[in-house]
N, CA, C and O atoms as a Tinker XYZ file with bonds, in Angstrom:
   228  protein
     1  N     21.848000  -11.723000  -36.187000    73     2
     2  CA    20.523000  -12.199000  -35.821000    64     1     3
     3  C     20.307000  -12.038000  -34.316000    63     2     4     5
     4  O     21.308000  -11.978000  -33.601000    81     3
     5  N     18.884000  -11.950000  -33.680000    73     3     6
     6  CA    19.008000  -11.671000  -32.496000    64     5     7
     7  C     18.480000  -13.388000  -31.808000    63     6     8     9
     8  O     18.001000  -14.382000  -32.354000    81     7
     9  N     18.822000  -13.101000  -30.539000    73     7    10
    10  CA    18.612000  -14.418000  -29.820000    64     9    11
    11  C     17.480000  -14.250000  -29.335000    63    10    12    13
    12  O     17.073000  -13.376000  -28.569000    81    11
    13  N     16.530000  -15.849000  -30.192000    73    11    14
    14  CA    15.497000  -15.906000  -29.343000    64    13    15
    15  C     15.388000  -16.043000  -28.227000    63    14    16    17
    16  O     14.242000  -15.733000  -27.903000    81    15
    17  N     16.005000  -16.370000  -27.352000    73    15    18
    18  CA    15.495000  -16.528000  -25.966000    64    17    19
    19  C     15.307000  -14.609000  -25.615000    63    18    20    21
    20  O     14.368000  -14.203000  -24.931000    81    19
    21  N     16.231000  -13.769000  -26.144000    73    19    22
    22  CA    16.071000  -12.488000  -25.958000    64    21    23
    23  C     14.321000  -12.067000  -26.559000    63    22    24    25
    24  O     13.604000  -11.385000  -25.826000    81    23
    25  N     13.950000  -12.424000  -27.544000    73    23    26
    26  CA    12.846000  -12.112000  -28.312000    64    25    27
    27  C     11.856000  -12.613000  -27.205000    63    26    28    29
    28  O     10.802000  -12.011000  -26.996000    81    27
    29  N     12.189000  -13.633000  -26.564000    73    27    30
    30  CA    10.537000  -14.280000  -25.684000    64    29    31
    31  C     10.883000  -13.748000  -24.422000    63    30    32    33
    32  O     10.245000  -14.302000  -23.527000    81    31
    33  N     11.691000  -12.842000  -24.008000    73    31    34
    34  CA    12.253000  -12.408000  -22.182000    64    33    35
    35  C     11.465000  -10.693000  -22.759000    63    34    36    37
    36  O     10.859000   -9.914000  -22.024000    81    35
    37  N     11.713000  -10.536000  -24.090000    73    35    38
    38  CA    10.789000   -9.161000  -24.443000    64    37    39
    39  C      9.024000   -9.105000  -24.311000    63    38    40    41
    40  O      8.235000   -8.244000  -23.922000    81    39
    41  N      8.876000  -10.582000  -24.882000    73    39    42
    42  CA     7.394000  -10.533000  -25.155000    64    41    43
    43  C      6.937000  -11.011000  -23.622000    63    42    44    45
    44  O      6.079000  -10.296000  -23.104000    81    43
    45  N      7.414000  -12.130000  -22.853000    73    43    46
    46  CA     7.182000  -11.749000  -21.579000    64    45    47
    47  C      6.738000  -10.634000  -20.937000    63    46    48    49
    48  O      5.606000  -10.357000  -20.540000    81    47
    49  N      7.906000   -9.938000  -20.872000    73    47    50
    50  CA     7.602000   -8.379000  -20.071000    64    49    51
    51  C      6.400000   -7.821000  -20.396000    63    50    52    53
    52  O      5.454000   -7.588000  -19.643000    81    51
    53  N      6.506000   -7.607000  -21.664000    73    51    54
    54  CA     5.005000   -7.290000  -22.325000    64    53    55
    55  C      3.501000   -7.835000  -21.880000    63    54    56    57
    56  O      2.399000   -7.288000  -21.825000    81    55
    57  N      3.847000   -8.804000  -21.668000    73    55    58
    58  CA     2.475000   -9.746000  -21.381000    64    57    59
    59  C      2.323000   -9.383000  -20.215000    63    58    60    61
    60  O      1.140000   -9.445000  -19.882000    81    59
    61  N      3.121000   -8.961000  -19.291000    73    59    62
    62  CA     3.404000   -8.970000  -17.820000    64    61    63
    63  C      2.483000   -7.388000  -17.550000    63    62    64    65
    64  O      1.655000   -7.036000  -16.710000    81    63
    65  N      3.019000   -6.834000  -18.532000    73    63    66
    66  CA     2.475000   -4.883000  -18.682000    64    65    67
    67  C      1.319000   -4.969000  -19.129000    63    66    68    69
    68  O      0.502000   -4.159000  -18.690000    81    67
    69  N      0.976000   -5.746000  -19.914000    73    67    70
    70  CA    -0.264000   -5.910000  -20.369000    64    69    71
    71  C     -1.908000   -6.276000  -19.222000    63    70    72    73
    72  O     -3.055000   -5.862000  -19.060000    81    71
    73  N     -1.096000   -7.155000  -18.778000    73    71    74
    74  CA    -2.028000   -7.833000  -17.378000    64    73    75
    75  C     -2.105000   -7.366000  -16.688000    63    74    76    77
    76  O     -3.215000   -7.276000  -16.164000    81    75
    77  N     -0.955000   -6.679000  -16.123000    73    75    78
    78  CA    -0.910000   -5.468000  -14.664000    64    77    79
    79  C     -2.090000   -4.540000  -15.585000    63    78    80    81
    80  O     -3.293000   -4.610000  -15.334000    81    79
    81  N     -1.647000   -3.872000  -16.430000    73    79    82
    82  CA    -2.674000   -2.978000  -16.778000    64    81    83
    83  C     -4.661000   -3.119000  -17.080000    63    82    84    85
    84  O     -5.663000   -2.419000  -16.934000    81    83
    85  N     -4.364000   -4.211000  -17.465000    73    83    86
    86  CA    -6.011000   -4.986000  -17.438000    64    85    87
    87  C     -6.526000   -5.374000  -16.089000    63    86    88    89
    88  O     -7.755000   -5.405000  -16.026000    81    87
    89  N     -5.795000   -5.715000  -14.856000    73    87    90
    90  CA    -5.643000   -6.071000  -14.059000    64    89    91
    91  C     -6.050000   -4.447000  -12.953000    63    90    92    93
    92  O     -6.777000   -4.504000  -11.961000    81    91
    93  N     -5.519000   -3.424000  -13.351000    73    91    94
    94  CA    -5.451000   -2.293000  -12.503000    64    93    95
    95  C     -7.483000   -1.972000  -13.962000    63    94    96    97
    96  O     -8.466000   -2.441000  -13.387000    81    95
    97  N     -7.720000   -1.559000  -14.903000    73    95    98
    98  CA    -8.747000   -1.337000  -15.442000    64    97    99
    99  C     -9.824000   -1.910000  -14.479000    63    98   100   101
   100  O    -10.642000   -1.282000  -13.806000    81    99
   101  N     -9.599000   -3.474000  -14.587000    73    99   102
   102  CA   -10.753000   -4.340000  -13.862000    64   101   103
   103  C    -10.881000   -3.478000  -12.488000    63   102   104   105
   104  O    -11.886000   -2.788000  -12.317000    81   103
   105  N     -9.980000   -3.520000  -11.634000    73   103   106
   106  CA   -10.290000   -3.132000  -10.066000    64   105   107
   107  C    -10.599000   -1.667000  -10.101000    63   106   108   109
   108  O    -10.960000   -1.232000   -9.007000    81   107
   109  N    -10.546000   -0.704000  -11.179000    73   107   110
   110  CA   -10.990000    1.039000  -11.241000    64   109   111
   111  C    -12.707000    0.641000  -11.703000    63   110   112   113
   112  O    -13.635000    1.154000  -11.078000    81   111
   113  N    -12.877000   -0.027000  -12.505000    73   111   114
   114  CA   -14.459000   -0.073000  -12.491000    64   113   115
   115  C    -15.241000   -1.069000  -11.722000    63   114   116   117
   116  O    -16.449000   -1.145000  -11.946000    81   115
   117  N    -14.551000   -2.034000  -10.618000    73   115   118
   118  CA   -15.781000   -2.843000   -9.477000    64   117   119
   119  C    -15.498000   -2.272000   -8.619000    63   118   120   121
   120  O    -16.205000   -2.591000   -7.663000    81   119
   121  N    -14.267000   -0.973000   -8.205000    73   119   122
   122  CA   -14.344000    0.342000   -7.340000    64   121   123
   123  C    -15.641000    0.887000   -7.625000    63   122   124   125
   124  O    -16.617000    0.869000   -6.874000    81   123
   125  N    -15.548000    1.467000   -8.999000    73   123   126
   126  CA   -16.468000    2.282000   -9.301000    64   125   127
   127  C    -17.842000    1.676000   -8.884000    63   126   128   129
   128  O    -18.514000    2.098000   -7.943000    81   127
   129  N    -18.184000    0.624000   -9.708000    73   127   130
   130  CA   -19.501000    0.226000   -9.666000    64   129   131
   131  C    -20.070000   -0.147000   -7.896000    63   130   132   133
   132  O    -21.145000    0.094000   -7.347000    81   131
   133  N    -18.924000   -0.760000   -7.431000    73   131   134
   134  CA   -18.959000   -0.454000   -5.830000    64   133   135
   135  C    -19.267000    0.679000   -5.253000    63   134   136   137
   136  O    -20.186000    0.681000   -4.435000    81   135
   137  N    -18.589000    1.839000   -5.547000    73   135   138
   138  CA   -19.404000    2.915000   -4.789000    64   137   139
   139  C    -20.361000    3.852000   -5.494000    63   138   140   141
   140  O    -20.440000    5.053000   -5.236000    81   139
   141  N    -21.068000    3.230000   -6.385000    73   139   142
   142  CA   -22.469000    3.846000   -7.125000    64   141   143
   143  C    -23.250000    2.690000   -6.246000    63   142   144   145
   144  O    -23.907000    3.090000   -5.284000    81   143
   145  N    -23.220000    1.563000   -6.470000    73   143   146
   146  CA   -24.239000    0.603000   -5.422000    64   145   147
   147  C    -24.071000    1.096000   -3.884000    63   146   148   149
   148  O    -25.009000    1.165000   -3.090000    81   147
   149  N    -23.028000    1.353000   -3.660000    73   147   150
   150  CA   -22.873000    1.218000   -2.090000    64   149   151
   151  C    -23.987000    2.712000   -1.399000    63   150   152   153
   152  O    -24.616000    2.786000   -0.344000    81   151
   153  N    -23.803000    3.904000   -2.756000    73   151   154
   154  CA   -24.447000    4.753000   -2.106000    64   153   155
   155  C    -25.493000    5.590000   -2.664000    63   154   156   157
   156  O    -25.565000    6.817000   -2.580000    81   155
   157  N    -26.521000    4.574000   -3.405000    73   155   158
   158  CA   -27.736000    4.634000   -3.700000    64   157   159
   159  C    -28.399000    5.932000   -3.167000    63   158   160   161
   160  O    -28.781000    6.838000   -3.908000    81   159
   161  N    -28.518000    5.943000   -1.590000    73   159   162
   162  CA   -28.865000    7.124000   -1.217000    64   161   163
   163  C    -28.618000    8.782000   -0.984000    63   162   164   165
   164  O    -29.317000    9.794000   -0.960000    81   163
   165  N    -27.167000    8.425000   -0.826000    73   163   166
   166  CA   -26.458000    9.714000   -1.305000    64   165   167
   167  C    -26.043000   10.156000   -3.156000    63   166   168   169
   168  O    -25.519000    9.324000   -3.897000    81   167
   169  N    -26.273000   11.066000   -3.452000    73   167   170
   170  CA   -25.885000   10.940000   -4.749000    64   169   171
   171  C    -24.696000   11.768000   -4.829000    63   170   172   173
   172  O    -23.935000   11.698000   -5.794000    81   171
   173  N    -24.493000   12.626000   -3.755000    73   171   174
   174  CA   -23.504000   13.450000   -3.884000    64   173   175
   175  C    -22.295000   12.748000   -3.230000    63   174   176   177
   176  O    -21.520000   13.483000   -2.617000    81   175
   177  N    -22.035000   11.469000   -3.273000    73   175   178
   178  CA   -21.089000   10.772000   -2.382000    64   177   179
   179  C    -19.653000   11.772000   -3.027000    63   178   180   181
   180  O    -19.538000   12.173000   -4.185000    81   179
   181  N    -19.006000   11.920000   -2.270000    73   179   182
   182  CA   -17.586000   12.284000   -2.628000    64   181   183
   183  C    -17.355000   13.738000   -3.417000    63   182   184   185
   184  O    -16.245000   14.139000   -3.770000    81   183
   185  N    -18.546000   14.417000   -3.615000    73   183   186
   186  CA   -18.801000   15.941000   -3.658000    64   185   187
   187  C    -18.550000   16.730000   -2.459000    63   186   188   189
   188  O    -19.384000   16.686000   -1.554000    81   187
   189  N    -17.393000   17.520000   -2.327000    73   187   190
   190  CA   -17.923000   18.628000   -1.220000    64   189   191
   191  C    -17.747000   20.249000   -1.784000    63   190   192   193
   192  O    -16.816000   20.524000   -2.541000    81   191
   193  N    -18.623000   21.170000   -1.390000    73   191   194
   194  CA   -18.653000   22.436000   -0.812000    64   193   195
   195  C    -19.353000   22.871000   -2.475000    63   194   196   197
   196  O    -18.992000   23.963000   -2.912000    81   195
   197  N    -20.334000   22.018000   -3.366000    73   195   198
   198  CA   -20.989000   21.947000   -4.675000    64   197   199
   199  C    -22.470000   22.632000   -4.331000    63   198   200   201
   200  O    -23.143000   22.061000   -3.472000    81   199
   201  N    -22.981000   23.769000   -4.930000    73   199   202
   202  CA   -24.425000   24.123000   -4.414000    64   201   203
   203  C    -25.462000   23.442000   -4.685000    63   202   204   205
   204  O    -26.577000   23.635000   -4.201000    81   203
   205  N    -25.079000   22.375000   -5.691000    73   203   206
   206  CA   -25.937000   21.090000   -6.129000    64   205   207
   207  C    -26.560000   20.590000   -4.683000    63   206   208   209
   208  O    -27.744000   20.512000   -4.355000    81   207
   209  N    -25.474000   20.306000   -3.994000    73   207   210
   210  CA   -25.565000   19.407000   -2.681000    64   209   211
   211  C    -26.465000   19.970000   -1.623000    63   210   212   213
   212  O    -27.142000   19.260000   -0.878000    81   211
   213  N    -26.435000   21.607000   -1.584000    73   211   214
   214  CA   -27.070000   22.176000   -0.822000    64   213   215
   215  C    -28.646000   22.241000   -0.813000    63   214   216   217
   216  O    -29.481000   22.230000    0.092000    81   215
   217  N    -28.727000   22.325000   -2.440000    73   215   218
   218  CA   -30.139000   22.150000   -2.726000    64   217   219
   219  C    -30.506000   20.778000   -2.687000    63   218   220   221
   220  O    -31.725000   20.727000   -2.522000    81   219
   221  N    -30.069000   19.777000   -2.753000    73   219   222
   222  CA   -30.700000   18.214000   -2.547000    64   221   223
   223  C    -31.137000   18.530000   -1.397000    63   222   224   225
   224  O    -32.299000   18.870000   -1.175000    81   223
   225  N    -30.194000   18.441000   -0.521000    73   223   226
   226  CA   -30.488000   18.505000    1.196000    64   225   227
   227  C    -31.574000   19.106000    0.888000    63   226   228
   228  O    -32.348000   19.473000    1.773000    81   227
């Protein structure tokens, strides 16, 4: 049989991977949504050398 205390030091870790990872999701999209608000006026923020860009200008 295996030892529970081994079974809950597993599901720990897990929970731990789980959160870091929900944790890193959350901060990639209020990045995101941060720099769509932040640059309303540029649309080409973070585009370079695109002929899109040339023709906005």
């Amino acid at each position: 049989m295996t030892d529970l205390g081994q079974i809950e030091r597993v599901m720990y870790i897990q929970y731990i991977i789980v959160i870091a990872i929900l944790l890193f999701a959350i901060g990639y999209v209020v990045r995101s949504l941060w720099r769509t608000f932040r640059c309303t006026h540029n649309r080409c923020e973070g585009c370079d050398g695109c002929s899109l860009h040339k023709k906005v200008k």
